[in-house]
Amino acid sequence: MGMCKMYNLTVESLSYKWQALSYSTTNTLAVFSPRSVPDLKAKLQQELNLRSAAGRGRGRVSGIGEEP
């Protein structure tokens, strides 16, 4: 539940993300274990960083509001 709160995900979403990560790296669905946590956290943080960077880039139009 801690990772759900940390990344604002439902249990179902977290499970789906784990399955996607597991399958993409091994082509099988591995059992989630304590050893899986660092890999899943790294993937979630990477997704969060990408969304954050994409959000910062929105709404800016070159030349508007910038000083010459």
Protein backbone atom coordinates (compact mmCIF):
# COMPACT_ATOMS: atom_id res chain seq x y z
CA MET A 1 0.00 0.00 0.00
CA GLY A 2 2.92 2.36 0.59
CA MET A 3 3.88 2.41 -3.07
CA CYS A 4 0.26 3.03 -4.05
CA LYS A 5 0.20 6.13 -1.86
CA MET A 6 3.67 7.24 -2.89
CA TYR A 7 2.85 7.15 -6.60
CA ASN A 8 -0.90 7.87 -6.29
CA LEU A 9 -1.95 4.54 -7.83
CA THR A 10 -4.74 2.08 -7.14
CA VAL A 11 -3.80 -1.46 -6.18
CA GLU A 12 -5.05 -2.60 -9.58
CA SER A 13 -2.89 -0.04 -11.40
CA LEU A 14 0.17 -1.03 -9.39
CA SER A 15 -0.47 -4.69 -10.16
CA TYR A 16 -0.84 -3.93 -13.87
CA LYS A 17 2.41 -1.94 -13.87
CA TRP A 18 4.22 -4.81 -12.14
CA GLN A 19 2.87 -7.30 -14.69
CA ALA A 20 3.92 -5.06 -17.57
CA LEU A 21 7.42 -4.60 -16.13
CA SER A 22 7.80 -8.29 -15.38
CA TYR A 23 6.65 -9.39 -18.81
CA SER A 24 8.69 -6.80 -20.67
CA THR A 25 11.93 -7.92 -19.02
CA THR A 26 11.44 -11.70 -18.95
CA ASN A 27 8.51 -12.52 -21.28
CA THR A 28 6.91 -14.27 -18.30
CA LEU A 29 4.81 -13.06 -15.40
CA ALA A 30 7.03 -13.36 -12.35
CA VAL A 31 5.71 -13.53 -8.80
CA PHE A 32 5.98 -10.21 -6.97
CA SER A 33 8.43 -10.48 -4.07
CA PRO A 34 10.45 -8.13 -1.85
CA ARG A 35 13.28 -8.43 -4.40
CA SER A 36 10.92 -6.96 -7.01
CA VAL A 37 10.36 -3.69 -5.12
CA PRO A 38 13.49 -1.77 -6.25
CA ASP A 39 12.86 -2.53 -9.93
CA LEU A 40 9.21 -1.51 -9.72
CA LYS A 41 10.01 1.65 -7.77
CA ALA A 42 12.64 2.62 -10.35
CA LYS A 43 10.15 2.12 -13.19
CA LEU A 44 7.44 4.14 -11.40
CA GLN A 45 9.90 6.95 -10.65
CA GLN A 46 11.00 6.99 -14.29
CA GLU A 47 7.36 7.31 -15.42
CA LEU A 48 6.75 10.05 -12.86
CA ASN A 49 9.81 11.98 -14.06
CA LEU A 50 8.71 11.68 -17.69
CA ARG A 51 5.20 12.94 -16.89
CA SER A 52 6.64 15.78 -14.85
CA ALA A 53 9.01 16.82 -17.63
CA ALA A 54 6.20 16.64 -20.20
CA GLY A 55 4.01 18.80 -17.98
CA ARG A 56 6.67 21.45 -17.62
CA GLY A 57 7.00 21.72 -21.38
CA ARG A 58 3.30 22.27 -22.00
CA GLY A 59 1.87 25.71 -22.30
CA ARG A 60 5.08 27.38 -23.39
CA VAL A 61 5.17 28.91 -26.80
CA SER A 62 8.54 30.12 -27.95
CA GLY A 63 8.73 33.89 -28.07
CA ILE A 64 5.68 34.57 -25.93
CA GLY A 65 6.46 36.07 -22.58
CA GLU A 66 10.18 35.96 -23.16
CA GLU A 67 12.37 39.00 -23.15
CA PRO A 68 14.48 39.65 -26.27
